[in-house]
Amino acid sequence: DAGVTQSPTHLIKTRGQQVTLRCSPKSGHDTVSWYQQALGQGPQFIFQYYEEEERQRGNFPDRFSGHQFPNYSSELNVNALLLGDSALYLCASSLRTGGEAFFGQGTRLTVV
Amino acid sequence: QKEVEQDPGPLSVPEGAIVSLNCTYSNSAFQYFMWYRQYSRKGPELLMYTYSSGNKEDGRFTAQVDKSSKYISLFIRDSQPSDSATYLCAMVPGSWGKLQFGAGTQVVVTP
């Protein structure tokens, strides 16, 4: 079982650019959640996808958007990047019916 | 006030000691409680997952939940240098959905 996989592992972008991060959930999981973790902080919930629709959203601006594909994989898109968007972006997968959430290794985004 | 409070540490203990970690929370709707371990620059790894009040033991790890006090704890017995990491508590109202995390406690186990 490959677990939750995220790509890329590291990324450097310039202010104002757009970025797309990708996540493949753990085998058998159908729900994907995205979190932002700033240095020294706990992860903050961005949004959650199930059945290809956004089901819950945290306190993040519309510059953050996502998508879930029929195979349950997911993308996180961030437009008009700000310096403050620099963080570790984590993907977690779980079952819609309940149970533990498992995290990927994260994508470290640096905005310069 | 944050929904979940966790002392960021660092907490330094000698090898073999018991590590005691805790979180308090304000939302009485939380029903499921988790502890994650996170090594530097890595994703969080699930350690313990408990429902409602009570104790749960798994090897050297014991998780306790006291819903009446809105207080959860994680104990690590016979700590090892490999236990040095940041420990995050997390909780959720239902069996799935938005996880609310604490800030994480950095633990250093010295040989």
Coordinates of C-alpha atoms in Angstrom, one line a residue:
Chain A
D1 CA 0.0 0.0 0.0
A2 CA 1.6 3.2 -1.2
G3 CA -0.3 5.4 1.3
V4 CA -1.1 9.0 0.5
T5 CA 1.3 10.4 -2.1
Q6 CA 1.8 14.1 -3.0
S7 CA 3.6 15.8 -5.7
P8 CA 5.8 17.7 -6.1
T9 CA 7.7 17.6 -2.8
H10 CA 9.2 21.0 -3.1
L11 CA 8.2 24.0 -5.2
I12 CA 9.5 27.6 -5.5
K13 CA 7.1 30.2 -7.1
T14 CA 7.1 33.9 -7.6
R15 CA 4.5 36.3 -6.1
G16 CA 1.5 36.5 -8.4
Q17 CA 2.0 33.2 -10.0
Q18 CA -0.3 30.2 -9.9
V19 CA 0.5 26.7 -8.5
T20 CA -1.1 23.3 -8.7
L21 CA -0.4 20.6 -6.1
R22 CA -1.5 17.0 -6.5
C23 CA -2.5 14.2 -4.2
S24 CA -3.3 10.5 -4.6
P25 CA -5.3 9.0 -1.6
K26 CA -4.6 5.8 0.2
S27 CA -6.0 2.8 -1.5
G28 CA -9.7 2.4 -0.7
H29 CA -10.2 5.9 0.5
D30 CA -12.7 8.2 -1.2
T31 CA -12.3 11.5 0.7
V32 CA -9.5 14.0 0.4
S33 CA -8.8 17.0 2.6
W34 CA -6.2 19.7 2.2
Y35 CA -4.3 21.5 5.0
Q36 CA -1.9 24.3 5.2
Q37 CA 0.8 24.2 7.8
A38 CA 2.9 27.3 8.5
L39 CA 6.3 26.9 10.2
G40 CA 5.8 26.2 13.9
Q41 CA 2.0 25.9 13.6
G42 CA -0.5 23.1 13.4
P43 CA -2.2 22.2 10.1
Q44 CA -5.1 24.5 9.1
F45 CA -8.0 23.0 7.2
I46 CA -8.4 24.4 3.7
F47 CA -11.2 22.2 2.2
Q48 CA -12.5 18.6 1.8
Y49 CA -13.6 16.7 -1.3
Y50 CA -15.9 13.8 -1.6
E51 CA -17.7 12.5 -4.7
E52 CA -15.9 15.2 -6.8
E53 CA -17.4 18.0 -4.9
E54 CA -16.2 20.4 -2.2
R55 CA -18.0 19.4 1.0
Q56 CA -16.4 21.6 3.7
R57 CA -14.3 24.7 3.5
G58 CA -12.1 26.4 6.1
N59 CA -11.3 30.1 6.4
F60 CA -9.3 30.5 3.2
P61 CA -9.9 33.0 0.3
D62 CA -11.2 32.0 -3.1
R63 CA -7.7 32.1 -4.4
F64 CA -7.6 28.5 -3.1
S65 CA -9.5 26.1 -5.2
G66 CA -9.5 22.4 -5.7
H67 CA -10.7 19.5 -7.7
Q68 CA -11.3 15.8 -7.2
F69 CA -11.2 13.3 -10.0
P70 CA -13.2 10.1 -10.5
N71 CA -10.3 8.0 -9.2
Y72 CA -10.5 10.1 -6.0
S73 CA -7.2 11.9 -6.6
S74 CA -7.2 15.6 -6.0
E75 CA -5.6 18.9 -6.9
L76 CA -5.1 22.1 -4.9
N77 CA -4.8 25.3 -6.9
V78 CA -3.6 28.6 -5.5
N79 CA -3.8 31.7 -7.7
A80 CA -2.1 35.1 -7.3
L81 CA 0.4 33.7 -4.8
L82 CA 1.4 35.8 -1.8
L83 CA 4.5 35.6 0.3
G84 CA 2.3 34.4 3.1
D85 CA 1.2 31.3 1.1
S86 CA 4.7 29.8 1.8
A87 CA 3.9 26.7 3.9
L88 CA 3.8 22.9 3.9
Y89 CA 0.6 21.8 2.1
L90 CA -0.7 18.5 3.3
C91 CA -3.2 16.1 1.8
A92 CA -5.1 13.7 4.0
S93 CA -7.3 10.8 2.9
S94 CA -10.1 9.0 4.7
L95 CA -13.3 7.2 4.2
R96 CA -16.5 9.2 3.9
T97 CA -18.1 6.7 6.3
G98 CA -15.6 7.5 9.0
G99 CA -12.2 6.5 10.4
E100 CA -8.7 7.7 10.7
A101 CA -7.3 10.4 8.3
F102 CA -3.8 9.6 6.9
F103 CA -1.5 12.3 5.7
G104 CA 0.9 12.5 2.8
Q105 CA 4.5 13.8 3.2
G106 CA 3.4 17.2 2.0
T107 CA 4.5 19.7 -0.6
R108 CA 6.7 22.5 0.6
L109 CA 5.8 25.7 -1.3
T110 CA 8.1 28.7 -1.1
V111 CA 6.9 32.0 -2.6
V112 CA 9.6 34.5 -3.4
Chain B
Q1 CA -9.2 31.9 22.1
K2 CA -8.2 28.9 20.0
E3 CA -10.5 25.9 19.8
V4 CA -7.6 23.6 20.7
E5 CA -4.7 24.7 23.0
Q6 CA -1.4 22.8 23.1
D7 CA 1.8 23.9 24.7
P8 CA 4.4 24.3 21.9
G9 CA 7.3 23.3 24.2
P10 CA 10.1 22.3 23.6
L11 CA 9.8 19.5 26.1
S12 CA 13.2 17.9 26.9
V13 CA 13.4 14.5 28.7
P14 CA 16.1 12.0 29.2
E15 CA 16.0 8.6 27.4
G16 CA 13.8 6.1 29.3
A17 CA 11.6 8.8 30.9
I18 CA 7.8 9.1 30.5
V19 CA 6.8 11.8 28.1
S20 CA 3.5 13.5 29.1
L21 CA 1.6 15.6 26.5
N22 CA -1.8 17.2 26.7
C23 CA -4.3 19.4 24.9
T24 CA -7.3 21.3 26.1
Y25 CA -10.3 22.2 23.9
S26 CA -13.4 24.4 24.1
N27 CA -15.8 22.8 21.6
S28 CA -17.9 20.2 23.4
A29 CA -19.0 18.8 20.1
F30 CA -15.6 17.1 19.5
Q31 CA -16.1 13.3 19.7
Y32 CA -13.0 11.8 18.0
F33 CA -9.5 12.5 19.2
M34 CA -6.2 11.8 17.5
W35 CA -2.5 12.1 18.2
Y36 CA -0.1 12.6 15.3
R37 CA 3.7 12.5 15.3
Q38 CA 5.5 14.7 12.8
Y39 CA 9.2 14.6 12.1
S40 CA 10.9 17.7 10.8
R41 CA 9.7 18.6 7.3
K42 CA 7.6 15.5 7.0
G43 CA 3.8 14.8 7.0
P44 CA 2.0 13.9 10.3
E45 CA 1.8 10.2 11.1
L46 CA -1.2 8.9 13.0
L47 CA -0.3 7.4 16.4
M48 CA -3.5 7.0 18.3
Y49 CA -7.2 7.4 17.4
T50 CA -9.8 7.4 20.2
Y51 CA -13.6 8.0 20.4
S52 CA -15.2 9.8 23.4
S53 CA -13.8 9.5 26.9
G54 CA -11.5 6.8 28.2
N55 CA -8.1 5.3 27.8
K56 CA -6.4 3.5 24.9
E57 CA -3.1 1.8 25.0
D58 CA -0.9 0.8 22.0
G59 CA 2.6 -0.5 22.9
R60 CA 4.5 2.3 24.6
F61 CA 1.7 4.9 23.9
T62 CA -1.3 5.6 26.0
A63 CA -4.0 8.1 25.1
Q64 CA -6.5 9.5 27.6
V65 CA -9.6 11.5 26.9
D66 CA -11.6 13.3 29.6
K67 CA -14.5 15.0 27.9
S68 CA -15.9 16.4 31.2
S69 CA -12.7 18.5 31.5
K70 CA -12.2 18.9 27.8
Y71 CA -8.7 17.5 28.2
I72 CA -6.8 14.9 26.3
S73 CA -3.4 13.4 27.1
L74 CA -0.7 11.2 25.4
F75 CA 1.9 9.3 27.4
I76 CA 5.0 7.8 25.9
R77 CA 6.7 5.2 28.2
D78 CA 10.4 4.3 27.9
S79 CA 11.1 7.2 25.6
Q80 CA 13.8 6.8 22.9
P81 CA 15.8 9.4 21.0
S82 CA 13.8 8.3 17.9
D83 CA 10.7 9.7 19.7
S84 CA 12.1 13.2 19.2
A85 CA 9.5 14.9 17.1
T86 CA 6.6 17.3 17.2
Y87 CA 3.4 15.8 18.6
L88 CA 0.1 17.2 17.3
C89 CA -3.3 16.6 18.9
A90 CA -6.3 16.8 16.6
M91 CA -10.1 16.4 17.0
V92 CA -13.3 16.3 15.0
P93 CA -17.0 16.5 15.9
G94 CA -18.1 13.5 13.8
S95 CA -16.4 10.5 12.5
W96 CA -15.0 12.5 9.5
G97 CA -14.6 16.0 8.4
K98 CA -12.5 19.0 9.3
L99 CA -9.7 18.1 11.8
Q100 CA -8.9 20.8 14.3
F101 CA -5.3 20.7 15.3
G102 CA -3.3 22.0 18.2
A103 CA -0.1 23.9 17.5
G104 CA 2.0 20.9 18.3
T105 CA 4.5 20.1 21.1
Q106 CA 8.2 19.7 20.2
V107 CA 9.7 16.8 22.2
V108 CA 13.4 16.2 22.5
V109 CA 14.6 12.9 24.1
T110 CA 18.3 13.1 25.0
P111 CA 20.5 9.9 25.2

